[in-house]
């Protein structure tokens, strides 16, 4: 729960306008805030007495209500600047909340102004709704850089994300002198190799395993790929890497949004 605190949205510091997120603490020692709840998908065979779990689904984007306020009345020209900055932007922007419990996380959201707050006839703030791009807030990612000479080497990478039942798919950036690379997560499935062969030597390639995007020199890159996207289990992963060149693995750090 928030104390009155400054924030940064899309790179703009709210203190530039004297705006803070208003405190939502109440006098009671026990307070509640809404939490993001998925829909549980299941099926029940005709003769069965049990439902079978089939997955989880979020039917809508998570939302949260904020109030931002200034201690002084906001002049008309500044109101225009604030509304251009914060209201209904076209795309998710990064939100940073400058309070110790939240400072370590980034959020991706779109703000919409739901009402304007007046005091004695003068504008002093806004009520906002934040619509988030996912159910997660983003902590500092874990990165690992490897330099190889073509012989297999063992590395260990920690996936800090707070999701015990799902894989996390990292980003990969590499350059190989012979146009090939192989990565096997020994903690997952030793027969499942993320590998490329026949790429342009000494060219840089980037792979977003979560969105399944490959960037680099040349065409038909998917035909040179094993189509086994690299995935990580929660916690410590033992990974075997074979590359004659350099490799950087970036593992996202996802934690459920909570206020």
CSV table of N, CA, C and O in Angstrom, one decimal, residues 28-96:
chain,number,residue,atom,x,y,z
A,28,UNK,N,-7.7,2.2,9.8
A,28,UNK,CA,-7.7,0.8,10.4
A,28,UNK,C,-6.4,0.1,10.1
A,28,UNK,O,-5.7,0.4,9.2
A,29,UNK,N,-6.0,-0.7,11.1
A,29,UNK,CA,-4.7,-1.4,11.0
A,29,UNK,C,-4.8,-2.5,9.9
A,29,UNK,O,-3.8,-3.0,9.4
A,30,UNK,N,-6.0,-2.9,9.5
A,30,UNK,CA,-6.2,-4.0,8.5
A,30,UNK,C,-6.9,-3.3,7.3
A,30,UNK,O,-8.0,-2.8,7.4
A,31,UNK,N,-6.2,-3.4,6.1
A,31,UNK,CA,-6.8,-2.9,4.9
A,31,UNK,C,-6.7,-3.9,3.8
A,31,UNK,O,-6.0,-4.9,3.9
A,32,UNK,N,-7.5,-3.7,2.8
A,32,UNK,CA,-7.5,-4.6,1.6
A,32,UNK,C,-7.3,-3.9,0.3
A,32,UNK,O,-7.7,-2.8,0.2
A,33,UNK,N,-6.6,-4.5,-0.6
A,33,UNK,CA,-6.5,-4.1,-2.0
A,33,UNK,C,-6.9,-5.2,-2.9
A,33,UNK,O,-6.7,-6.4,-2.5
A,34,UNK,N,-7.3,-4.9,-4.1
A,34,UNK,CA,-7.7,-6.0,-5.0
A,34,UNK,C,-6.5,-6.7,-5.5
A,34,UNK,O,-5.4,-6.2,-5.5
A,35,UNK,N,-6.8,-8.0,-5.9
A,35,UNK,CA,-5.7,-8.9,-6.4
A,35,UNK,C,-6.1,-9.4,-7.7
A,35,UNK,O,-7.3,-9.6,-8.0
A,36,UNK,N,-5.2,-9.8,-8.5
A,36,UNK,CA,-5.4,-10.2,-9.9
A,36,UNK,C,-5.8,-11.7,-9.8
A,36,UNK,O,-5.0,-12.6,-9.4
A,37,UNK,N,-7.0,-12.0,-10.3
A,37,UNK,CA,-7.5,-13.4,-10.2
A,37,UNK,C,-7.7,-14.0,-11.6
A,37,UNK,O,-8.5,-13.4,-12.4
A,38,UNK,N,-7.1,-15.1,-11.9
A,38,UNK,CA,-7.3,-15.7,-13.2
A,38,UNK,C,-8.6,-16.6,-13.3
A,38,UNK,O,-9.1,-17.0,-12.2
A,39,UNK,N,-9.0,-16.9,-14.4
A,39,UNK,CA,-10.1,-17.9,-14.6
A,39,UNK,C,-9.5,-19.3,-14.7
A,39,UNK,O,-8.5,-19.5,-15.5
A,40,UNK,N,-10.0,-20.2,-14.0
A,40,UNK,CA,-9.5,-21.6,-14.0
A,40,UNK,C,-10.3,-22.4,-15.1
A,40,UNK,O,-11.5,-22.4,-15.0
A,41,UNK,N,-9.5,-22.9,-16.1
A,41,UNK,CA,-10.1,-23.6,-17.2
A,41,UNK,C,-10.1,-25.1,-16.8
A,41,UNK,O,-9.1,-25.7,-16.5
A,42,UNK,N,-11.3,-25.8,-17.0
A,42,UNK,CA,-11.3,-27.2,-16.6
A,42,UNK,C,-12.3,-27.9,-17.6
A,42,UNK,O,-13.1,-27.3,-18.3
A,43,UNK,N,-12.3,-29.2,-17.5
A,43,UNK,CA,-13.2,-30.0,-18.3
A,43,UNK,C,-13.6,-31.2,-17.4
A,43,UNK,O,-12.8,-31.7,-16.6
A,44,UNK,N,-14.8,-31.7,-17.6
A,44,UNK,CA,-15.3,-32.9,-16.8
A,44,UNK,C,-15.8,-34.0,-17.8
A,44,UNK,O,-16.8,-33.8,-18.5
A,45,UNK,N,-15.1,-35.1,-17.9
A,45,UNK,CA,-15.6,-36.2,-18.7
A,45,UNK,C,-16.9,-36.6,-18.2
A,45,UNK,O,-17.3,-36.6,-17.0
A,46,UNK,N,-17.7,-37.2,-19.1
A,46,UNK,CA,-19.1,-37.5,-18.8
A,46,UNK,C,-19.3,-38.4,-17.6
A,46,UNK,O,-20.1,-38.2,-16.7
A,47,UNK,N,-18.5,-39.4,-17.5
A,47,UNK,CA,-18.6,-40.4,-16.5
A,47,UNK,C,-17.8,-40.1,-15.2
A,47,UNK,O,-17.8,-40.9,-14.3
A,48,UNK,N,-17.0,-39.1,-15.3
A,48,UNK,CA,-16.1,-38.8,-14.2
A,48,UNK,C,-16.7,-38.0,-13.1
A,48,UNK,O,-17.6,-37.2,-13.4
A,49,UNK,N,-16.3,-38.2,-11.9
A,49,UNK,CA,-16.8,-37.3,-10.8
A,49,UNK,C,-15.8,-36.2,-10.5
A,49,UNK,O,-16.0,-35.4,-9.6
A,50,UNK,N,-14.8,-36.1,-11.3
A,50,UNK,CA,-13.8,-35.0,-11.1
A,50,UNK,C,-13.6,-34.1,-12.3
A,50,UNK,O,-13.8,-34.6,-13.4
A,51,UNK,N,-13.3,-32.9,-12.0
A,51,UNK,CA,-12.9,-32.0,-13.1
A,51,UNK,C,-11.4,-32.1,-13.4
A,51,UNK,O,-10.6,-32.3,-12.5
A,52,UNK,N,-11.1,-31.9,-14.6
A,52,UNK,CA,-9.7,-32.0,-15.0
A,52,UNK,C,-9.1,-30.6,-15.3
A,52,UNK,O,-9.8,-29.8,-16.0
A,53,UNK,N,-8.0,-30.2,-14.7
A,53,UNK,CA,-7.4,-28.9,-14.8
A,53,UNK,C,-6.8,-28.8,-16.2
A,53,UNK,O,-6.1,-29.7,-16.7
A,54,UNK,N,-7.1,-27.7,-16.9
A,54,UNK,CA,-6.6,-27.5,-18.3
A,54,UNK,C,-5.8,-26.2,-18.4
A,54,UNK,O,-5.2,-26.0,-19.5
A,55,UNK,N,-5.9,-25.3,-17.5
A,55,UNK,CA,-5.0,-24.1,-17.6
A,55,UNK,C,-5.7,-23.0,-16.8
A,55,UNK,O,-6.7,-23.1,-16.2
A,56,UNK,N,-4.9,-21.8,-16.9
A,56,UNK,CA,-5.4,-20.6,-16.3
A,56,UNK,C,-5.5,-19.5,-17.4
A,56,UNK,O,-4.7,-19.5,-18.3
A,57,UNK,N,-6.4,-18.7,-17.3
A,57,UNK,CA,-6.6,-17.6,-18.3
A,57,UNK,C,-7.0,-16.3,-17.6
A,57,UNK,O,-7.9,-16.3,-16.8
A,58,UNK,N,-6.4,-15.2,-18.1
A,58,UNK,CA,-6.8,-13.9,-17.6
A,58,UNK,C,-7.6,-13.3,-18.7
A,58,UNK,O,-7.2,-13.1,-19.8
A,59,UNK,N,-8.9,-13.1,-18.4
A,59,UNK,CA,-9.9,-12.7,-19.4
A,59,UNK,C,-9.8,-11.2,-19.7
A,59,UNK,O,-10.3,-10.7,-20.7
A,60,UNK,N,-9.1,-10.4,-18.9
A,60,UNK,CA,-8.9,-9.0,-19.1
A,60,UNK,C,-7.6,-8.5,-18.5
A,60,UNK,O,-7.0,-9.2,-17.7
A,61,UNK,N,-7.1,-7.4,-19.0
A,61,UNK,CA,-5.9,-6.9,-18.5
A,61,UNK,C,-6.1,-6.4,-17.0
A,61,UNK,O,-7.1,-5.8,-16.7
A,62,UNK,N,-5.1,-6.6,-16.2
A,62,UNK,CA,-5.2,-6.1,-14.8
A,62,UNK,C,-5.3,-4.6,-14.8
A,62,UNK,O,-4.7,-3.9,-15.5
A,63,UNK,N,-6.1,-4.0,-13.8
A,63,UNK,CA,-6.2,-2.6,-13.6
A,63,UNK,C,-6.1,-2.3,-12.2
A,63,UNK,O,-6.3,-3.1,-11.3
A,64,UNK,N,-5.7,-1.0,-11.9
A,64,UNK,CA,-5.6,-0.5,-10.6
A,64,UNK,C,-5.9,1.0,-10.5
A,64,UNK,O,-5.5,1.7,-11.5
A,65,UNK,N,-6.5,1.5,-9.5
A,65,UNK,CA,-6.9,2.9,-9.4
A,65,UNK,C,-5.8,3.6,-8.6
A,65,UNK,O,-5.4,3.2,-7.5
A,66,UNK,N,-5.4,4.8,-9.1
A,66,UNK,CA,-4.5,5.7,-8.4
A,66,UNK,C,-5.1,7.1,-8.2
A,66,UNK,O,-5.9,7.5,-9.1
A,67,UNK,N,-4.7,7.8,-7.2
A,67,UNK,CA,-5.0,9.2,-7.1
A,67,UNK,C,-3.6,9.9,-7.1
A,67,UNK,O,-2.7,9.5,-6.3
A,68,UNK,N,-3.4,10.9,-7.9
A,68,UNK,CA,-2.2,11.7,-7.8
A,68,UNK,C,-2.6,13.2,-7.5
A,68,UNK,O,-3.5,13.7,-8.1
A,69,UNK,N,-1.8,13.8,-6.6
A,69,UNK,CA,-2.2,15.1,-6.1
A,69,UNK,C,-1.0,16.0,-5.9
A,69,UNK,O,0.1,15.5,-5.7
A,70,UNK,N,-1.3,17.3,-6.0
A,70,UNK,CA,-0.3,18.3,-5.7
A,70,UNK,C,-0.7,19.1,-4.5
A,70,UNK,O,-1.9,19.3,-4.2
A,71,UNK,N,0.3,19.5,-3.7
A,71,UNK,CA,0.0,20.4,-2.5
A,71,UNK,C,-0.4,21.8,-2.9
A,71,UNK,O,-1.0,22.5,-2.1
A,72,UNK,N,-0.1,22.2,-4.2
A,72,UNK,CA,-0.5,23.5,-4.6
A,72,UNK,C,-1.4,23.4,-5.8
A,72,UNK,O,-1.4,22.4,-6.6
A,73,UNK,N,-2.3,24.4,-6.1
A,73,UNK,CA,-3.1,24.3,-7.3
A,73,UNK,C,-2.3,24.2,-8.5
A,73,UNK,O,-1.2,24.8,-8.6
A,74,UNK,N,-2.8,23.5,-9.5
A,74,UNK,CA,-2.0,23.3,-10.8
A,74,UNK,C,-2.5,24.3,-11.8
A,74,UNK,O,-3.7,24.3,-12.2
A,75,UNK,N,-1.6,25.2,-12.3
A,75,UNK,CA,-2.0,26.2,-13.3
A,75,UNK,C,-2.6,25.6,-14.6
A,75,UNK,O,-2.2,24.4,-14.9
A,76,UNK,N,-3.4,26.2,-15.3
A,76,UNK,CA,-4.0,25.7,-16.5
A,76,UNK,C,-3.0,25.2,-17.5
A,76,UNK,O,-3.2,24.1,-18.1
A,77,UNK,N,-2.0,26.0,-17.9
A,77,UNK,CA,-1.0,25.5,-18.9
A,77,UNK,C,-0.3,24.2,-18.4
A,77,UNK,O,0.0,23.3,-19.2
A,78,UNK,N,0.0,24.1,-17.1
A,78,UNK,CA,0.6,22.9,-16.6
A,78,UNK,C,-0.4,21.7,-16.6
A,78,UNK,O,0.0,20.6,-16.9
A,79,UNK,N,-1.6,22.0,-16.4
A,79,UNK,CA,-2.6,20.9,-16.6
A,79,UNK,C,-2.6,20.3,-18.0
A,79,UNK,O,-2.7,19.1,-18.1
A,80,UNK,N,-2.4,21.1,-19.0
A,80,UNK,CA,-2.4,20.6,-20.3
A,80,UNK,C,-1.2,19.7,-20.5
A,80,UNK,O,-1.2,18.7,-21.1
A,81,UNK,N,0.0,20.1,-20.0
A,81,UNK,CA,1.2,19.3,-20.1
A,81,UNK,C,1.0,18.0,-19.4
A,81,UNK,O,1.4,16.9,-19.9
A,82,UNK,N,0.4,18.0,-18.2
A,82,UNK,CA,0.2,16.8,-17.4
A,82,UNK,C,-0.7,15.8,-18.2
A,82,UNK,O,-0.4,14.6,-18.3
A,83,UNK,N,-1.7,16.3,-18.7
A,83,UNK,CA,-2.7,15.5,-19.5
A,83,UNK,C,-2.1,14.9,-20.7
A,83,UNK,O,-2.3,13.7,-21.1
A,84,UNK,N,-1.2,15.7,-21.4
A,84,UNK,CA,-0.5,15.1,-22.6
A,84,UNK,C,0.4,14.0,-22.2
A,84,UNK,O,0.6,13.0,-22.9
A,85,UNK,N,1.1,14.2,-21.0
A,85,UNK,CA,2.1,13.2,-20.5
A,85,UNK,C,1.4,11.9,-20.0
A,85,UNK,O,1.9,10.8,-20.3
A,86,UNK,N,0.3,12.0,-19.4
A,86,UNK,CA,-0.2,10.9,-18.6
A,86,UNK,C,-1.4,10.2,-19.1
A,86,UNK,O,-1.7,9.1,-18.7
A,87,UNK,N,-2.2,10.9,-19.9
A,87,UNK,CA,-3.6,10.4,-20.2
A,87,UNK,C,-3.6,9.7,-21.5
A,87,UNK,O,-3.3,10.2,-22.6
A,88,UNK,N,-4.0,8.4,-21.4
A,88,UNK,CA,-4.4,7.6,-22.6
A,88,UNK,C,-3.3,7.6,-23.7
A,88,UNK,O,-3.6,7.8,-24.9
A,89,UNK,N,-2.1,7.2,-23.3
A,89,UNK,CA,-1.0,7.1,-24.2
A,89,UNK,C,-1.2,5.9,-25.1
A,89,UNK,O,-1.8,4.9,-24.7
A,90,UNK,N,-0.6,6.0,-26.3
A,90,UNK,CA,-0.8,4.9,-27.2
A,90,UNK,C,0.3,3.9,-27.0
A,90,UNK,O,1.4,3.9,-27.7
A,91,UNK,N,0.1,3.0,-26.1
A,91,UNK,CA,1.1,1.9,-25.8
A,91,UNK,C,1.5,1.9,-24.3
A,91,UNK,O,1.3,2.9,-23.6
A,92,UNK,N,1.9,0.8,-23.9
A,92,UNK,CA,2.3,0.6,-22.5
A,92,UNK,C,3.6,1.3,-22.2
A,92,UNK,O,4.6,1.1,-22.9
A,93,UNK,N,3.6,2.2,-21.1
A,93,UNK,CA,4.8,2.9,-20.8
A,93,UNK,C,5.3,2.4,-19.4
A,93,UNK,O,4.6,1.8,-18.6
A,94,UNK,N,6.6,2.6,-19.2
A,94,UNK,CA,7.2,2.2,-17.9
A,94,UNK,C,6.9,3.1,-16.8
A,94,UNK,O,7.0,4.3,-16.8
A,95,UNK,N,6.4,2.4,-15.7
A,95,UNK,CA,6.1,3.1,-14.4
A,95,UNK,C,7.0,2.7,-13.4
A,95,UNK,O,7.2,1.5,-13.1
A,96,UNK,N,7.7,3.7,-12.7
A,96,UNK,CA,8.5,3.4,-11.5
A,96,UNK,C,7.9,4.1,-10.3
A,96,UNK,O,7.6,5.3,-10.4
